[in-house]
Coordinates of C-alpha atoms in Angstrom, one line a residue:
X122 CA 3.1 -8.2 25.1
X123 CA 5.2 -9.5 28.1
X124 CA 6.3 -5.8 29.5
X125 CA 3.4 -4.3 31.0
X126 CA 3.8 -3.2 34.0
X127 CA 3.1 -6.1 36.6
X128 CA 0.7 -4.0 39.0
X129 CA -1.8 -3.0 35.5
X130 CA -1.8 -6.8 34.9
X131 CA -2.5 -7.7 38.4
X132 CA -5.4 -5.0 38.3
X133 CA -6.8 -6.3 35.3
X134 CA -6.7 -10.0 36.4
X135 CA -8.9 -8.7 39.2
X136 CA -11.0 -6.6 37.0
X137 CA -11.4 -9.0 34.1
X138 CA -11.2 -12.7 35.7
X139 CA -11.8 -15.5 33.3
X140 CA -11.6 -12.5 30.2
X141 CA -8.1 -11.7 31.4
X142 CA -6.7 -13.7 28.8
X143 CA -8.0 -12.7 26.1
X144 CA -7.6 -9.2 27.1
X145 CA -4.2 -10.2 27.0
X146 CA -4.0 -11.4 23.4
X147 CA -5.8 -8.8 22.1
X148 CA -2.4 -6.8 22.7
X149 CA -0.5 -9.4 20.1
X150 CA -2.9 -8.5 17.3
X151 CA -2.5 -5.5 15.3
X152 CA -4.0 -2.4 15.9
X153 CA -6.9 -1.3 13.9
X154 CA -7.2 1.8 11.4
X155 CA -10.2 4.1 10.6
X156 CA -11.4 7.4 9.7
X157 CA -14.2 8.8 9.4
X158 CA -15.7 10.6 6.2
X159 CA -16.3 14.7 6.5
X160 CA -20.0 14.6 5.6
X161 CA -19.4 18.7 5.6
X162 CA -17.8 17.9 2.1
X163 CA -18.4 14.7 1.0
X164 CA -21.6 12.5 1.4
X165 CA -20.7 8.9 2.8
X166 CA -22.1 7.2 -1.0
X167 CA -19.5 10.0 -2.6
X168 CA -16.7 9.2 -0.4
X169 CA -17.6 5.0 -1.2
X170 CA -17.8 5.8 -4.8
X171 CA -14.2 6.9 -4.7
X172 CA -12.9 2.8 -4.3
X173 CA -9.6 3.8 -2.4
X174 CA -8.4 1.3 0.2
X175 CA -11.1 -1.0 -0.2
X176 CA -12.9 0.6 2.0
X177 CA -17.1 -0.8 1.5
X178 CA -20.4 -0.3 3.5
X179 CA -19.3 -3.8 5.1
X180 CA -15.9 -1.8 6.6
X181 CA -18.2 0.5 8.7
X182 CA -17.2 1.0 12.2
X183 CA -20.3 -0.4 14.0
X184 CA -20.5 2.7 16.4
X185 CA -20.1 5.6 13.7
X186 CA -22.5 6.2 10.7
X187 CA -19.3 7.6 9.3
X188 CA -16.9 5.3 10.0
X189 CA -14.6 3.1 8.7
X190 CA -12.0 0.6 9.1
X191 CA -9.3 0.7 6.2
X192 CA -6.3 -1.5 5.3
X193 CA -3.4 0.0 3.7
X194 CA -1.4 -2.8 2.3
X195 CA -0.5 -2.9 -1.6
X196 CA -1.0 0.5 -1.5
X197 CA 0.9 3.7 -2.7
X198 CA -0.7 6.3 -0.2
X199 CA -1.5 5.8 2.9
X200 CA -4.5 7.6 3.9
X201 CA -2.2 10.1 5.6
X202 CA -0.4 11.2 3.3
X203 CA -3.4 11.5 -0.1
X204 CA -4.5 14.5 -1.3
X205 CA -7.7 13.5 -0.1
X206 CA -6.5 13.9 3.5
X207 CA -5.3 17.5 2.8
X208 CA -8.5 18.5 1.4
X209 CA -10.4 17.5 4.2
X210 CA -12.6 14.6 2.9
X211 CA -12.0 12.5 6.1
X212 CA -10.1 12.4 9.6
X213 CA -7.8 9.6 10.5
X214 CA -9.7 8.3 14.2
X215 CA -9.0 5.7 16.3
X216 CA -12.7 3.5 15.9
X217 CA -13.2 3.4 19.2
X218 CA -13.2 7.4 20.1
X219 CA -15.3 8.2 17.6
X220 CA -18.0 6.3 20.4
X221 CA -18.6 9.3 22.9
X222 CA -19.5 12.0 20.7
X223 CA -22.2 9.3 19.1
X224 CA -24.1 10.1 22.9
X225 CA -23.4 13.4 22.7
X226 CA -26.9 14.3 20.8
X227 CA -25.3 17.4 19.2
X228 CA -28.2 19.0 17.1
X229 CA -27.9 22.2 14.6
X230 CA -27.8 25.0 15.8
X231 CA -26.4 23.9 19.2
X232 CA -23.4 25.3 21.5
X233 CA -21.4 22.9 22.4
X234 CA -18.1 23.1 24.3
X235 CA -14.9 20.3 23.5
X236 CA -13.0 20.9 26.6
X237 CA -10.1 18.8 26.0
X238 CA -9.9 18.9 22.1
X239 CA -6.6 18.2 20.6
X240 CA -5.8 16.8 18.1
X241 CA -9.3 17.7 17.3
X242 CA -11.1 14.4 16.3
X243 CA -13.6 14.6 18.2
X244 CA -14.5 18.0 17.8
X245 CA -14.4 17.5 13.9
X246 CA -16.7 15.2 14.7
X247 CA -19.3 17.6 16.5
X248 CA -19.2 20.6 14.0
X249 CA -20.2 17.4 11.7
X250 CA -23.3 17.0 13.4
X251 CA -23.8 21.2 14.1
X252 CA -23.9 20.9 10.1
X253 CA -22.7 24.4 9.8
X254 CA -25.2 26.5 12.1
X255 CA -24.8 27.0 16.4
X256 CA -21.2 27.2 17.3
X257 CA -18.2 25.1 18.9
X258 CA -16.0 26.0 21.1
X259 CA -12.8 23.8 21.1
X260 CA -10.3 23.9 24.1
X261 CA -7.3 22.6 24.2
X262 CA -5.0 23.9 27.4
X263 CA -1.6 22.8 26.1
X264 CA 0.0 25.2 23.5
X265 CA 1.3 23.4 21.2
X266 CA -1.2 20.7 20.7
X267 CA -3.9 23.5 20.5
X268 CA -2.0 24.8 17.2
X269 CA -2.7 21.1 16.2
X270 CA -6.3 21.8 16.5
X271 CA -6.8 24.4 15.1
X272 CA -5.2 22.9 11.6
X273 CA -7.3 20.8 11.9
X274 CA -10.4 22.5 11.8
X275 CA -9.1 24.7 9.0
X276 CA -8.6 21.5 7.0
X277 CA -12.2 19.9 7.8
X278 CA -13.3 23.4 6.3
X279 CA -15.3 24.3 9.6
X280 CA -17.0 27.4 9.7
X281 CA -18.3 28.0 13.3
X282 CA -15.3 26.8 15.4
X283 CA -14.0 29.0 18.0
X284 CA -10.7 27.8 19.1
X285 CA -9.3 28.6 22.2
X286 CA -6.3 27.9 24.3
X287 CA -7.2 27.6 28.1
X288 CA -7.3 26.1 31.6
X289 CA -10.7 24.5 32.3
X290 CA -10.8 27.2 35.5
X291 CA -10.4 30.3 33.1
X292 CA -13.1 29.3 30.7
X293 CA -15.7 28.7 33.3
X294 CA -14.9 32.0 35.4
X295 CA -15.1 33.9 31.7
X296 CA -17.8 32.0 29.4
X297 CA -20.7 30.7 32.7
X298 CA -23.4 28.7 32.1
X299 CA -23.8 28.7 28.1
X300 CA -23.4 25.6 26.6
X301 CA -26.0 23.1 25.4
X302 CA -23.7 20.1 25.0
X303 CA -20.1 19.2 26.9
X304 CA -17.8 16.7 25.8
X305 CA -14.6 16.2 28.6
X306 CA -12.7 13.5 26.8
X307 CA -10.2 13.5 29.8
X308 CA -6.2 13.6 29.8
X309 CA -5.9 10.1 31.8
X310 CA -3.3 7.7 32.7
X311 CA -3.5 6.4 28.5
X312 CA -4.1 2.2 29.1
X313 CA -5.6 2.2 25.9
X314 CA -2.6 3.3 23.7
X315 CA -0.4 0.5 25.2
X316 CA -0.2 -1.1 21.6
X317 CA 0.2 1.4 20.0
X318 CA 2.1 3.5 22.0
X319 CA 5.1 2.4 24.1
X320 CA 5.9 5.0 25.5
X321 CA 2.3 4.8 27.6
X322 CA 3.9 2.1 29.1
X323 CA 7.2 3.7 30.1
X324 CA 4.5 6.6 31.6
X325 CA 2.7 4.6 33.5
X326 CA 2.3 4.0 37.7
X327 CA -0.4 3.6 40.1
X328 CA 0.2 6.9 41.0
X329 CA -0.4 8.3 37.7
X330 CA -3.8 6.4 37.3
X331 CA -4.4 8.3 41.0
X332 CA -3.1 12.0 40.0
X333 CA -4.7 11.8 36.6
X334 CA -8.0 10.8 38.3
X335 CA -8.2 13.8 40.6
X336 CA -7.3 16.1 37.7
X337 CA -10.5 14.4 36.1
X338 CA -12.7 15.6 39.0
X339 CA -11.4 19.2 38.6
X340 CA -11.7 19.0 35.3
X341 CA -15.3 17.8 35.7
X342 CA -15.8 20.7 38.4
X343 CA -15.4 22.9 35.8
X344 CA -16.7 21.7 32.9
X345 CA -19.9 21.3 35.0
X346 CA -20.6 25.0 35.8
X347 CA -20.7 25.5 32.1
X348 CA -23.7 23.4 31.1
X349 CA -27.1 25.1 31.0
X350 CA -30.2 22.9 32.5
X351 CA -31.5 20.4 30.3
X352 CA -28.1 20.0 28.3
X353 CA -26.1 17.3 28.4
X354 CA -22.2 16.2 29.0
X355 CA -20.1 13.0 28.2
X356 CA -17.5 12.2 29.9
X357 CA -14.5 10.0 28.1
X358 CA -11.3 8.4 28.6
X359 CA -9.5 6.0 26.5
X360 CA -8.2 4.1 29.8
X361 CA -9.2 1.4 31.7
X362 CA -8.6 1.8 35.1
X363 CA -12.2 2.3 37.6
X364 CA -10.7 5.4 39.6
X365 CA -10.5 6.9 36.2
X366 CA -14.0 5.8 34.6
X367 CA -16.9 4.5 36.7
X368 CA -15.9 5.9 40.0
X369 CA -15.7 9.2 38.3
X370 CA -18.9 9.1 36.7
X371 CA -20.1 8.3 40.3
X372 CA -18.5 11.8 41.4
X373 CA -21.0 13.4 39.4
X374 CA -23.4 11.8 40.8
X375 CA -23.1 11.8 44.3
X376 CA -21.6 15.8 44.2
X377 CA -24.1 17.4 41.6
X378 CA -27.6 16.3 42.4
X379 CA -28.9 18.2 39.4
X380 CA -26.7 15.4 37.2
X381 CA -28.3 12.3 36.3
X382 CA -26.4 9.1 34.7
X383 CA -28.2 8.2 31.6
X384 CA -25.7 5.9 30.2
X385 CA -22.0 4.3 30.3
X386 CA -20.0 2.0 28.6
X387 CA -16.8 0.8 27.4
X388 CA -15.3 -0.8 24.8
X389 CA -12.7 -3.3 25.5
X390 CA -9.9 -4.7 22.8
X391 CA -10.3 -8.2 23.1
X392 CA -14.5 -7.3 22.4
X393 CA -14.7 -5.0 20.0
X394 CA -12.4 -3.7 17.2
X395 CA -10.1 -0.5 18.5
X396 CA -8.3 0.3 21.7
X397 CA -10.9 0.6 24.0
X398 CA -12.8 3.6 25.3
X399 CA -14.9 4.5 28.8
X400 CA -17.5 6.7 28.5
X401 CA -20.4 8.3 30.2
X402 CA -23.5 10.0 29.4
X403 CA -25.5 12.8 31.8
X404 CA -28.2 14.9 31.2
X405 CA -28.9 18.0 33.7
X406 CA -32.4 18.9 35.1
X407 CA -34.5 21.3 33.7
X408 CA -34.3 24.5 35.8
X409 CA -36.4 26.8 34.0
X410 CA -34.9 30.5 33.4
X411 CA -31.5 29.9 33.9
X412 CA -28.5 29.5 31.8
X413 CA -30.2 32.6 29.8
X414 CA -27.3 35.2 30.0
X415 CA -23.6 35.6 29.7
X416 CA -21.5 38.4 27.5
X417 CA -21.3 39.3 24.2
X418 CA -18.9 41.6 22.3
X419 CA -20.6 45.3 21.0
X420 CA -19.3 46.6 18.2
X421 CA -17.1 48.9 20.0
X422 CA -15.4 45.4 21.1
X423 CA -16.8 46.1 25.0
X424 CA -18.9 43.8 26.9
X425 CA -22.6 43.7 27.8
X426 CA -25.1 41.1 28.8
X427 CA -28.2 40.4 27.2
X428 CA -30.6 37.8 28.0
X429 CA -31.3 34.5 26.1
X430 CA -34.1 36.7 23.9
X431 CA -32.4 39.7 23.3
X432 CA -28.9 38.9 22.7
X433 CA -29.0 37.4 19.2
X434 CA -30.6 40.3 17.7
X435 CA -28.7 42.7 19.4
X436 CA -25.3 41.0 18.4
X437 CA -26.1 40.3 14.6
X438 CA -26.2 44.1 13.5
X439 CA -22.9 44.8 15.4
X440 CA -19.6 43.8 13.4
X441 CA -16.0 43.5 15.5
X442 CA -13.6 46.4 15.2
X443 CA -15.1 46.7 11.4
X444 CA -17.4 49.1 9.5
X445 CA -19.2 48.4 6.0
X446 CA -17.0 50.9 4.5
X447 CA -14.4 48.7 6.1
X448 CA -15.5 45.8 4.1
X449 CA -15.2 47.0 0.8
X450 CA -12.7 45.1 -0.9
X451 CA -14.4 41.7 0.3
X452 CA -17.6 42.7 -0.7
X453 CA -15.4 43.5 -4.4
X454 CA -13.7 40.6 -3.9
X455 CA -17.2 38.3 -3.0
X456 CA -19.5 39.8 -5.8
X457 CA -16.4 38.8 -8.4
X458 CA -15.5 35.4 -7.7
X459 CA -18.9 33.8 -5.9
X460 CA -21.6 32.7 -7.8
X461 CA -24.7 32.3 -6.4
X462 CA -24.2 29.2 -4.1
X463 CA -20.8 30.7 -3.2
X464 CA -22.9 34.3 -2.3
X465 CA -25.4 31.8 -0.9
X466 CA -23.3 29.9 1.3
X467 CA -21.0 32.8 3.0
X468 CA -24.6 34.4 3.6
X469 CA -24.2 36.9 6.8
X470 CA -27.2 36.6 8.6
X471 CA -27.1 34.6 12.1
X472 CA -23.0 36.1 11.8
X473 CA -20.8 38.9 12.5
X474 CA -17.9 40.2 11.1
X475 CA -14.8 40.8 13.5
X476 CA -11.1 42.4 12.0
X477 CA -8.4 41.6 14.2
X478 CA -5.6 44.0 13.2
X479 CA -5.9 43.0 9.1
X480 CA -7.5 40.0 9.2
X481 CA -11.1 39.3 8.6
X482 CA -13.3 36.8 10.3
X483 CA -16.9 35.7 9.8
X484 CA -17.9 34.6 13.1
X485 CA -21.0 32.9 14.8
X486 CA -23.5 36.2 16.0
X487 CA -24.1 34.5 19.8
X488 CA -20.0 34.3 20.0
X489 CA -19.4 35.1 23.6
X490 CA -17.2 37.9 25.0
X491 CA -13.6 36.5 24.7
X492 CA -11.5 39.1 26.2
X493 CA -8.8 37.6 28.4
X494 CA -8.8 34.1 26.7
X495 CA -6.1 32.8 24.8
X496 CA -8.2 32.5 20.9
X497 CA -6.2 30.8 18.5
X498 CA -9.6 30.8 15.7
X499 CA -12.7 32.5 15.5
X500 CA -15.1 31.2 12.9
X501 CA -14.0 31.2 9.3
X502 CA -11.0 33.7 9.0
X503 CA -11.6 34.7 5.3
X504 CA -8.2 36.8 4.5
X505 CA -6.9 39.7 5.0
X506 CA -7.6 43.5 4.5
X507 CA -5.0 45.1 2.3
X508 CA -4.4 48.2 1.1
X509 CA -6.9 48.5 -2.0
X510 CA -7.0 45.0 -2.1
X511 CA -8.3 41.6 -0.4
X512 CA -6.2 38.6 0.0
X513 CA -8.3 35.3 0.3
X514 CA -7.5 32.6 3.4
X515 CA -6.4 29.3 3.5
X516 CA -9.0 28.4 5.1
X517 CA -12.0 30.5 3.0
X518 CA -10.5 27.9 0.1
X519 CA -11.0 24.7 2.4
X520 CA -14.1 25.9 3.2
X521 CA -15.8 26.7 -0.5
X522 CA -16.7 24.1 -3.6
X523 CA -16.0 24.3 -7.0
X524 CA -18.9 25.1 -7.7
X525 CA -18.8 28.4 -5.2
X526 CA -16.2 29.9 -7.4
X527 CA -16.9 31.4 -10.8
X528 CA -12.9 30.8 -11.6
X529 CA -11.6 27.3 -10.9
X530 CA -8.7 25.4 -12.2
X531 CA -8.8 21.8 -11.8
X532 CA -5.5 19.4 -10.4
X533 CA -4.4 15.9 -11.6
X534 CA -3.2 14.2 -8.7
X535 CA 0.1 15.0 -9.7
X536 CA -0.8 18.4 -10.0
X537 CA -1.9 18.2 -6.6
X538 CA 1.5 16.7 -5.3
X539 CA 3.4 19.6 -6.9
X540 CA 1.0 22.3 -5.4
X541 CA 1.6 20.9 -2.0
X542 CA 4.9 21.1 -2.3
X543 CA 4.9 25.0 -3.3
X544 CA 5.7 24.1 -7.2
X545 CA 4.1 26.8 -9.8
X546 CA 1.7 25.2 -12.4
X547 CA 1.9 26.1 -15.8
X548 CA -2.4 25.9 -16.4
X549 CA -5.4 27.9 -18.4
X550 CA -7.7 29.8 -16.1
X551 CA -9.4 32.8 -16.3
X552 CA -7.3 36.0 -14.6
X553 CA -6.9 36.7 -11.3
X554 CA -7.9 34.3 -8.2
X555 CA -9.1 30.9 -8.9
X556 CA -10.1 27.9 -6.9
X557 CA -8.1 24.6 -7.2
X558 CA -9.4 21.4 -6.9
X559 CA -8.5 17.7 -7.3
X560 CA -12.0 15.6 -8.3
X561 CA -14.4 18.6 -7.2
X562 CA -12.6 19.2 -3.8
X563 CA -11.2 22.7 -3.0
X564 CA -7.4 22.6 -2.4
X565 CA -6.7 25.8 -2.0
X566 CA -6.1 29.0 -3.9
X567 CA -3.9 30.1 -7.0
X568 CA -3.3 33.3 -8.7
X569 CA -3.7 33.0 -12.8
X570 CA -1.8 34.8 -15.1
X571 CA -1.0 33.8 -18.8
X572 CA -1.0 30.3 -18.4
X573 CA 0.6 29.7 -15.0
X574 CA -0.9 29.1 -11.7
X575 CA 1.1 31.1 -8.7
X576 CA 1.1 29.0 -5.9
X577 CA -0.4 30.3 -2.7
X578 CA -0.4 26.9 -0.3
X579 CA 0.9 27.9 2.7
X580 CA 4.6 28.1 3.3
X581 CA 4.4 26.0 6.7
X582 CA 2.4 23.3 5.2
X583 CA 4.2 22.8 1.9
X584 CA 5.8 19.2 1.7

């Protein structure tokens, strides 16, 4: 690659010495493709057992459990663009960011803060390892990249996901100290895309690397006041530029004694097999009592606090802006259609309901006090509240099984192709709302009457 810029080459001769070179070479080679297997849906031996893409044990991405490397040649769909992908079964990653979140320790039952989210691989990746229980919130500042997200979610079928659009500042003024884990995988100056990504090239200065640096540290600031003691933060960028990566890990070092540096490391191109990736891991001491309060919604939507023992109990009786009577058509609509692993898995307790205008959520009971903040999801949006009736989600399809559903109508892929596109299906199912599937994976919903399927994809993601 002879036009990177002549400064980043210079740096890197510095930084690399005799390794320069093959640095160097590594940006002739093709780039490499992974993704990584949504174990909220399908188990790794499942997905393996599929035999698409040749994709093996041997394939795995040696960082990620649930990784793997794919190659797409002599092949009619890319991993992009199969149904698979729409129903969720996997994210397309780039190998190496799938590293970070691997030190992140997430355990169930966890809250755990993505600061920097979009396009959401990485926090896919956490609600993963939440399995279902604790809760996530996932930031992404920008607008239209926080839309991005929050598909995504929806299509991983991710229950406890609160997805917000904010500026670091705003979340830590609002939300405190609450958070068990922190992942800030940084905006930076983007030296890791230059093969993939020419226009990273184009981008790029010294004073870039310099700018996006001290936007790192405020970022960090932030992110920082968030974390209760004894939880822990990584810090990542998919750059490789010092100011950027070790000297800001050193930052929280030498200006938050309560920080310590358990680990760091990064992953170069010409070593391993992706882009390359910097990250850091720190834990925070111990400080016993604190980190126990911050705000939670009543059920008259105002705010209260209530300590680290009282506040789950208090919040799980209180529902959002809706009343049992309220809920009547879902209950109707649950009791109809679920069987007993369906009733079983959309189970209320540890959750709240909340009804913004018409639409119903089932959200996470510790979900803080969001007033103010820019919230784009909150927890699984199950449908909405009409008149006499209730209209399932998107998302409440993505998120249930086949075998959840008392009605189901199964796809051929071809089926499948012609329900993405918005096509009605002339196919036998019992009356009323069923769930559709391709293999045993939910696609979304239909409506059955006399031998045809009304299609209810989503207008604005038909293809």
């Amino acid at each position: 690659m002879t036009n990177l810029p002549i400064e980043f080459e210079n740096r890197m001769k510095r930084s690399l010495g005799d390794e320069y070179e093959a640095f160097l070479e590594a940006f002739e080679k093709n780039d490499y493709k992974a993704l990584r297997i949504n174990s909220l849906k399908i188990s790794k031996e499942d997905f393996l057992k599929l035999n698409i893409w040749n994709i093996t044990e041997e394939n795995r991405v040696e960082w990620c459990e649930d990784g793997f490397y794919f190659d797409t040649q002599d092949t009619d769909y890319s991993p992009g663009k199969h149904p698979y992908h729409w129903a969720g079964l996997y994210y397309i990653q780039e190998p190496s960011a799938m590293s970070p979140v691997e030190y992140l320790d997430v355990k169930p039952g966890d809250v755990v803060l993505d600061l920097c989210a979009a396009p959401g691989g990485k926090s896919t990746q956490i609600a993963v390892k939440l399995k279902g229980e604790g809760m996530l919130v996932s930031n992404e500042p920008v607008a239209a990249r926080a839309g991005i997200l929050s598909e995504n979610i929806e299509r991983l079928g991710i229950a406890n996901a609160i997805v917000v659009s904010e500026l670091p500042e705003r979340l830590s003024d609002k939300l405190g100290q609450i958070f068990d884990r922190i992942l800030v995988d940084a905006p930076c100056s983007g030296e890791g895309m230059f093969r993939k990504n020419s226009e990273a090239i184009d981008e790029w200065s010294e004073d870039n690397v310099l700018m996006c640096a001290k936007r790192q540290q405020d970022i960090l600031d932030e992110a920082l006041k968030m974390l209760k003691p004894g939880g822990r933060l990584v810090y990542s960028t998919c750059t490789f530029s010092e100011n950027e990566n070790e000297k800001n890990a050193e930052y929280v070092t030498d200006n938050f004694p309560d920080m310590k540096l358990v680990f760091s490391r990064r992953l170069w191109p010409h070593k391993d097999r992706g882009e390359g990736h910097f990250f850091a891991v720190f834990d925070k001491n111990t400080v016993s009592g604190a980190g126990d309060d911050y705000e939670i919604n009543d059920s008259n939507g105002r705010h209260s606090s209530k300590n680290g023992h009282n506040k789950k109990d208090n919040s799980r009786k209180n529902n959002i802006g809706v009343d049992k009577k309220m809920l009547s058509d879902w209950y109707g609509f649950k009791s109809s259609l679920m069987t007993e692993a369906g009733l079983k898995k959309l189970n209320e307790e540890g959750k709240r309901y909340l009804l913004f205008k018409d639409e119903l959520y089932l959200i996470p009971d510790n979900m803080p006090a969001l007033d103010g903040i820019k919230v784009l999801r909150s927890g699984l949006h199950l449908g909405t509240l009409k008149k006499g009736r209730f209209e399932p989600s998107f998302s409440l399809a993505l998120y249930l099984n086949p075998e959840d559903c008392i009605n189901n109508v199964n796809l051929s892929f071809e089926e499948t192709l012609k329900y993405r596109k918005g096509e009605t299906l002339q196919k036998e199912g019992n009356k009323g709302w069923n769930l559709l599937n391709l293999d045993g994976y939910s696609v979304g919903w239909g409506k059955v009457s006399d031998g045809i399927v009304k299609n209810h994809y989503p207008k604005g993601l038909r293809k």
